[in-house]
Short mmCIF file of C-alpha atoms (C1' of nucleotides) in Angstrom, two decimals:
data_model
loop_
_atom_site.label_atom_id
_atom_site.label_comp_id
_atom_site.label_asym_id
_atom_site.label_seq_id
_atom_site.Cartn_x
_atom_site.Cartn_y
_atom_site.Cartn_z
CA UNK A 1 -25.42 -147.76 69.89
CA UNK A 2 -24.70 -144.78 72.09
CA UNK A 3 -21.82 -142.48 71.16
CA UNK A 4 -20.84 -139.86 73.72
CA UNK A 5 -18.53 -136.87 73.72
CA UNK A 6 -16.99 -135.47 76.89
CA UNK A 7 -14.41 -132.74 77.32
CA UNK A 8 -13.14 -134.00 80.66
CA UNK A 9 -10.66 -131.17 81.34
CA UNK A 10 -8.00 -133.37 82.96
CA UNK A 11 -8.68 -137.11 82.93
CA UNK A 12 -6.68 -138.12 85.99
CA UNK A 13 -8.14 -135.43 88.21
CA UNK A 14 -11.66 -136.55 87.31
CA UNK A 15 -11.22 -140.29 86.88
CA UNK A 16 -13.80 -141.10 89.55
CA UNK A 17 -16.42 -138.93 87.87
CA UNK A 18 -15.60 -140.53 84.51
CA UNK A 19 -15.84 -144.12 85.78
CA UNK A 20 -19.09 -143.47 87.64
CA UNK A 21 -20.60 -141.85 84.53
CA UNK A 22 -19.51 -144.81 82.36
CA UNK A 23 -21.08 -147.23 84.83
CA UNK A 24 -24.26 -145.19 84.94
CA UNK A 25 -24.83 -144.52 81.23
CA UNK A 26 -22.82 -147.32 79.55
CA UNK A 27 -22.08 -145.60 76.24
CA UNK A 28 -20.75 -147.91 73.52
CA UNK A 29 -18.18 -145.37 72.35
CA UNK A 30 -16.81 -142.27 74.06
CA UNK A 31 -14.77 -139.44 72.61
CA UNK A 32 -12.75 -137.64 75.29
CA UNK A 33 -10.99 -134.30 74.95
CA UNK A 34 -8.56 -132.32 77.08
CA UNK A 35 -6.92 -135.32 78.69
CA UNK A 36 -4.13 -133.04 79.94
CA UNK A 37 -1.73 -135.94 80.41
CA UNK A 38 1.05 -137.48 78.40
CA UNK A 39 0.68 -140.93 76.87
CA UNK A 40 2.29 -142.73 79.78
CA UNK A 41 -0.15 -141.30 82.33
CA UNK A 42 -3.34 -142.26 80.54
CA UNK A 43 -5.41 -144.41 82.97
CA UNK A 44 -5.85 -147.36 80.60
CA UNK A 45 -6.04 -150.07 83.27
CA UNK A 46 -8.71 -148.27 85.31
CA UNK A 47 -10.81 -147.89 82.18
CA UNK A 48 -10.25 -151.52 81.26
CA UNK A 49 -11.56 -152.53 84.69
CA UNK A 50 -14.63 -150.45 83.91
CA UNK A 51 -15.09 -152.43 80.70
CA UNK A 52 -13.57 -150.05 78.16
CA UNK A 53 -10.72 -150.48 75.69
CA UNK A 54 -9.11 -147.25 74.56
CA UNK A 55 -6.80 -145.53 72.14
CA UNK A 56 -5.40 -142.11 72.91
CA UNK A 57 -3.17 -139.31 71.73
CA UNK A 58 -1.85 -137.62 74.85
CA UNK A 59 0.23 -134.51 75.46
CA UNK A 60 1.82 -133.19 78.62
CA UNK A 61 -0.34 -130.58 80.37
CA UNK A 62 -2.56 -129.64 77.43
CA UNK A 63 -4.98 -131.02 74.85
CA UNK A 64 -5.13 -134.79 74.34
CA UNK A 65 -7.90 -136.94 72.86
CA UNK A 66 -9.07 -140.52 73.33
CA UNK A 67 -11.67 -142.96 72.02
CA UNK A 68 -13.13 -145.50 74.44
CA UNK A 69 -15.04 -148.56 73.30
CA UNK A 70 -17.17 -150.75 75.51
CA UNK A 71 -16.27 -154.42 75.37
CA UNK A 72 -14.33 -154.30 72.11
CA UNK A 73 -11.12 -152.80 70.80
CA UNK A 74 -11.40 -149.60 68.77
CA UNK A 75 -9.67 -150.09 65.43
CA UNK A 76 -7.50 -147.03 64.91
CA UNK A 77 -7.62 -145.53 61.42
CA UNK A 78 -5.72 -142.26 61.88
CA UNK A 79 -4.10 -140.00 64.45
CA UNK A 80 -3.47 -136.32 63.82
CA UNK A 81 -4.51 -134.37 60.74
CA UNK A 82 -2.46 -133.92 57.60
CA UNK A 83 -1.43 -130.51 56.35
CA UNK A 84 0.85 -129.05 59.02
CA UNK A 85 4.12 -130.86 59.56
CA UNK A 86 5.17 -128.93 62.67
CA UNK A 87 1.90 -129.49 64.55
CA UNK A 88 2.74 -130.99 67.95
CA UNK A 89 -0.72 -130.54 69.46
CA UNK A 90 -2.73 -133.70 70.17
CA UNK A 91 -6.18 -132.93 68.85
CA UNK A 92 -7.40 -135.72 66.55
CA UNK A 93 -7.74 -139.48 66.72
CA UNK A 94 -9.98 -141.71 64.64
CA UNK A 95 -11.17 -145.30 64.90
CA UNK A 96 -13.79 -147.76 63.76
CA UNK A 97 -16.10 -148.91 66.57
CA UNK A 98 -18.87 -151.38 65.90
CA UNK A 99 -18.96 -150.53 62.20
CA UNK A 100 -19.02 -146.74 62.67
CA UNK A 101 -16.00 -144.62 61.85
CA UNK A 102 -15.51 -142.08 64.62
CA UNK A 103 -13.23 -139.05 64.45
CA UNK A 104 -12.60 -137.60 67.91
CA UNK A 105 -11.46 -133.98 67.80
CA UNK A 106 -10.53 -131.07 69.98
CA UNK A 107 -10.57 -127.97 67.83
CA UNK A 108 -8.29 -125.12 68.97
CA UNK A 109 -9.87 -122.42 71.12
CA UNK A 110 -8.35 -119.62 69.01
CA UNK A 111 -8.41 -116.73 71.49
CA UNK A 112 -7.30 -114.04 71.41
CA UNK A 113 -8.72 -113.13 68.03
CA UNK A 114 -7.35 -111.86 65.79
CA UNK A 115 -3.86 -113.30 66.24
CA UNK A 116 -1.68 -116.34 65.62
CA UNK A 117 -3.85 -118.63 67.77
CA UNK A 118 -6.91 -117.64 65.80
CA UNK A 119 -5.03 -118.23 62.54
CA UNK A 120 -4.06 -121.69 63.79
CA UNK A 121 -7.70 -122.41 64.61
CA UNK A 122 -8.82 -121.51 61.09
CA UNK A 123 -6.03 -123.61 59.53
CA UNK A 124 -6.92 -126.54 61.78
CA UNK A 125 -10.58 -126.23 60.82
CA UNK A 126 -9.61 -126.38 57.13
CA UNK A 127 -7.46 -129.47 57.75
CA UNK A 128 -10.43 -131.11 59.49
CA UNK A 129 -12.63 -130.17 56.57
CA UNK A 130 -10.21 -131.87 54.17
CA UNK A 131 -10.19 -135.04 56.25
CA UNK A 132 -13.97 -134.85 56.34
CA UNK A 133 -14.19 -134.64 52.56
CA UNK A 134 -12.14 -137.82 52.22
CA UNK A 135 -14.39 -139.58 54.74
CA UNK A 136 -17.54 -138.43 52.94
CA UNK A 137 -16.12 -139.71 49.66
CA UNK A 138 -15.63 -143.13 51.24
CA UNK A 139 -19.40 -143.34 51.91
CA UNK A 140 -18.66 -145.10 55.19
CA UNK A 141 -20.93 -144.31 58.16
CA UNK A 142 -18.94 -141.57 59.91
CA UNK A 143 -19.33 -139.34 62.96
CA UNK A 144 -16.98 -136.41 63.64
CA UNK A 145 -17.31 -135.95 67.38
CA UNK A 146 -15.92 -133.60 69.94
CA UNK A 147 -15.27 -130.10 71.21
CA UNK A 148 -15.44 -127.92 68.10
CA UNK A 149 -15.04 -124.69 70.09
CA UNK A 150 -17.68 -123.02 67.94
CA UNK A 151 -21.27 -122.01 68.59
CA UNK A 152 -22.84 -122.50 65.16
CA UNK A 153 -25.82 -120.18 65.62
CA UNK A 154 -27.16 -117.50 67.97
CA UNK A 155 -29.40 -120.11 69.54
CA UNK A 156 -26.27 -121.85 70.81
CA UNK A 157 -25.19 -118.92 73.02
CA UNK A 158 -26.87 -117.64 76.18
CA UNK A 159 -25.91 -114.04 75.30
CA UNK A 160 -24.85 -113.78 71.64
CA UNK A 161 -23.99 -110.08 71.74
CA UNK A 162 -21.32 -110.68 74.38
CA UNK A 163 -19.58 -113.26 72.19
CA UNK A 164 -19.49 -111.51 68.80
CA UNK A 165 -15.73 -110.89 68.82
CA UNK A 166 -14.77 -114.11 70.57
CA UNK A 167 -12.85 -116.80 68.68
CA UNK A 168 -15.68 -119.27 69.41
CA UNK A 169 -18.31 -117.15 67.70
CA UNK A 170 -16.60 -114.94 65.13
CA UNK A 171 -18.00 -115.08 61.60
CA UNK A 172 -14.90 -116.78 60.17
CA UNK A 173 -15.32 -119.75 62.52
CA UNK A 174 -19.06 -120.08 62.09
CA UNK A 175 -18.47 -119.93 58.35
CA UNK A 176 -15.95 -122.77 58.58
CA UNK A 177 -18.51 -124.87 60.44
CA UNK A 178 -21.10 -123.92 57.82
CA UNK A 179 -18.80 -125.02 55.01
CA UNK A 180 -18.66 -128.49 56.53
CA UNK A 181 -22.45 -128.56 56.66
CA UNK A 182 -22.47 -127.60 52.97
CA UNK A 183 -20.04 -130.43 52.31
CA UNK A 184 -22.71 -132.85 53.52
CA UNK A 185 -22.33 -133.18 57.28
CA UNK A 186 -25.31 -132.84 59.61
CA UNK A 187 -25.23 -131.33 63.12
CA UNK A 188 -26.95 -134.29 64.81
CA UNK A 189 -28.17 -132.63 68.00
CA UNK A 190 -29.57 -129.56 66.22
CA UNK A 191 -31.16 -131.81 63.62
CA UNK A 192 -33.14 -133.61 66.32
CA UNK A 193 -33.93 -130.48 68.34
CA UNK A 194 -34.22 -127.54 65.92
CA UNK A 195 -35.83 -125.07 68.32
CA UNK A 196 -34.37 -125.89 71.75
CA UNK A 197 -31.73 -123.98 73.64
CA UNK A 198 -29.17 -126.69 74.32
CA UNK A 199 -25.85 -126.06 76.05
CA UNK A 200 -22.86 -128.33 76.67
CA UNK A 201 -20.46 -125.94 78.42
CA UNK A 202 -20.76 -123.47 81.26
CA UNK A 203 -17.90 -121.36 82.59
CA UNK A 204 -16.73 -122.01 86.11
CA UNK A 205 -17.17 -118.33 86.84
CA UNK A 206 -20.11 -116.36 88.08
CA UNK A 207 -22.34 -119.34 88.72
CA UNK A 208 -22.79 -119.85 85.02
CA UNK A 209 -24.26 -123.32 85.38
CA UNK A 210 -26.70 -122.26 88.07
CA UNK A 211 -27.87 -119.44 85.78
CA UNK A 212 -27.79 -121.73 82.72
CA UNK A 213 -25.50 -119.20 81.02
CA UNK A 214 -24.04 -121.78 78.65
CA UNK A 215 -22.71 -122.49 75.19
CA UNK A 216 -23.26 -125.36 72.77
CA UNK A 217 -19.79 -126.18 71.47
CA UNK A 218 -19.59 -130.01 71.64
CA UNK A 219 -21.00 -131.49 68.43
CA UNK A 220 -21.65 -134.61 66.39
CA UNK A 221 -21.34 -134.23 62.63
CA UNK A 222 -22.87 -137.22 60.84
CA UNK A 223 -22.27 -138.39 57.30
CA UNK A 224 -25.32 -138.90 55.04
CA UNK A 225 -24.73 -142.65 55.34
CA UNK A 226 -25.06 -142.53 59.14
CA UNK A 227 -27.72 -139.83 59.55
CA UNK A 228 -30.74 -142.09 58.82
CA UNK A 229 -29.80 -144.18 61.86
CA UNK A 230 -29.85 -141.22 64.29
CA UNK A 231 -32.68 -141.64 66.82
CA UNK A 232 -31.99 -139.58 69.95
CA UNK A 233 -29.61 -137.20 71.69
CA UNK A 234 -29.09 -135.70 75.11
CA UNK A 235 -26.84 -133.79 77.50
CA UNK A 236 -25.95 -135.36 80.86
CA UNK A 237 -26.31 -132.10 82.74
CA UNK A 238 -26.26 -133.75 86.16
CA UNK A 239 -22.56 -134.54 85.63
CA UNK A 240 -21.83 -130.81 85.26
CA UNK A 241 -23.45 -130.27 88.67
CA UNK A 242 -21.05 -132.56 90.55
CA UNK A 243 -18.31 -131.26 92.79
CA UNK A 244 -14.91 -131.17 91.08
CA UNK A 245 -16.48 -131.62 87.66
CA UNK A 246 -15.38 -130.50 84.19
CA UNK A 247 -16.75 -127.26 82.78
CA UNK A 248 -18.32 -129.36 79.99
CA UNK A 249 -21.15 -131.88 80.34
CA UNK A 250 -21.15 -135.20 78.45
CA UNK A 251 -23.26 -135.17 75.28
CA UNK A 252 -24.55 -138.28 73.52
CA UNK A 253 -26.42 -139.58 70.51
CA UNK A 254 -28.15 -142.89 69.84
CA UNK A 255 -27.56 -144.71 66.56
CA UNK A 256 -29.83 -147.56 65.44
CA UNK A 257 -28.25 -150.83 64.33
CA UNK A 258 -27.41 -151.05 60.65
CA UNK A 259 -30.44 -152.19 58.69
"C1'" DA B 1 -12.67 -102.81 80.62
"C1'" DT B 2 -11.24 -106.49 83.71
"C1'" DG B 3 -11.62 -110.51 86.65
"C1'" DC B 4 -14.16 -114.16 88.20
"C1'" DC B 5 -12.92 -120.31 88.37
"C1'" DC B 6 -10.13 -124.23 87.33
"C1'" DG B 7 -6.04 -127.72 86.15
"C1'" DA B 8 -1.12 -128.49 85.36
"C1'" DT B 9 3.35 -127.32 86.43
"C1'" DC B 10 9.55 -129.07 89.92
"C1'" DT B 11 4.02 -123.62 92.22
"C1'" DC B 12 3.72 -120.27 95.83
"C1'" DA B 13 2.93 -117.42 89.84
"C1'" DT B 14 1.89 -118.31 85.13
"C1'" DC B 15 -0.43 -120.12 81.26
"C1'" DG B 16 -4.37 -121.78 78.83
"C1'" DG B 17 -8.98 -122.51 78.85
"C1'" DA B 18 -13.72 -120.50 76.37
#
DNA sequence: ATGCCCGATCTCATCGGA
């Protein structure tokens, strides 16, 4: 079973790229972030023609997350995170797909830091952590998938010293990610490739992709009950090279069938 | 130290992204 994550940065503006990539790589489940469209403008019928059922949590202009499932309906288990009643930002949706519980998330960017946006990021991270604890306690096979907006280690940044004070790399945020690892989650891609420089995002500016000046910020956190089935991971870098593409590349993992 | 490049928006400029 292939599970992919893709921050598409505007789903309707890049629908052709998305459909072609689905046809090419045929992931079984896809977590999308930054839809940048409200619920009514989500391209459900085009995706259905491509063979994918979907659930989504849209929002006009910003944010927005979706889970696609190839050939079967995702069974929604939650949308949004508890703990902040006034939160109108669409950043979390969760569903069971083929026996795996998948939480699709788009963690807040948090810049500028310090400031209210950074505070919101840290609160959101804690709310995710709480949801994660409940999922771990269930002992279900779970993957928390998406754009975490954090580089967990120096290896995940092309130039760490330039990012020290950034909301994606500040100690508070890396610590929050580390707390989830302590809770029992495993960073799937890093687990398979401990010593490689792997990036999933490159700025549009200054020919970042051509220079491979990237960041690894799109992650898969696996529960201990799912981790033994992890076999492979990769980044579809050729998608980032296309004209009119997102600033993120799709990332994927392979999960073996349940024993 | 700042902007660069992008998408969305009732656009001709601003915000948010990371």
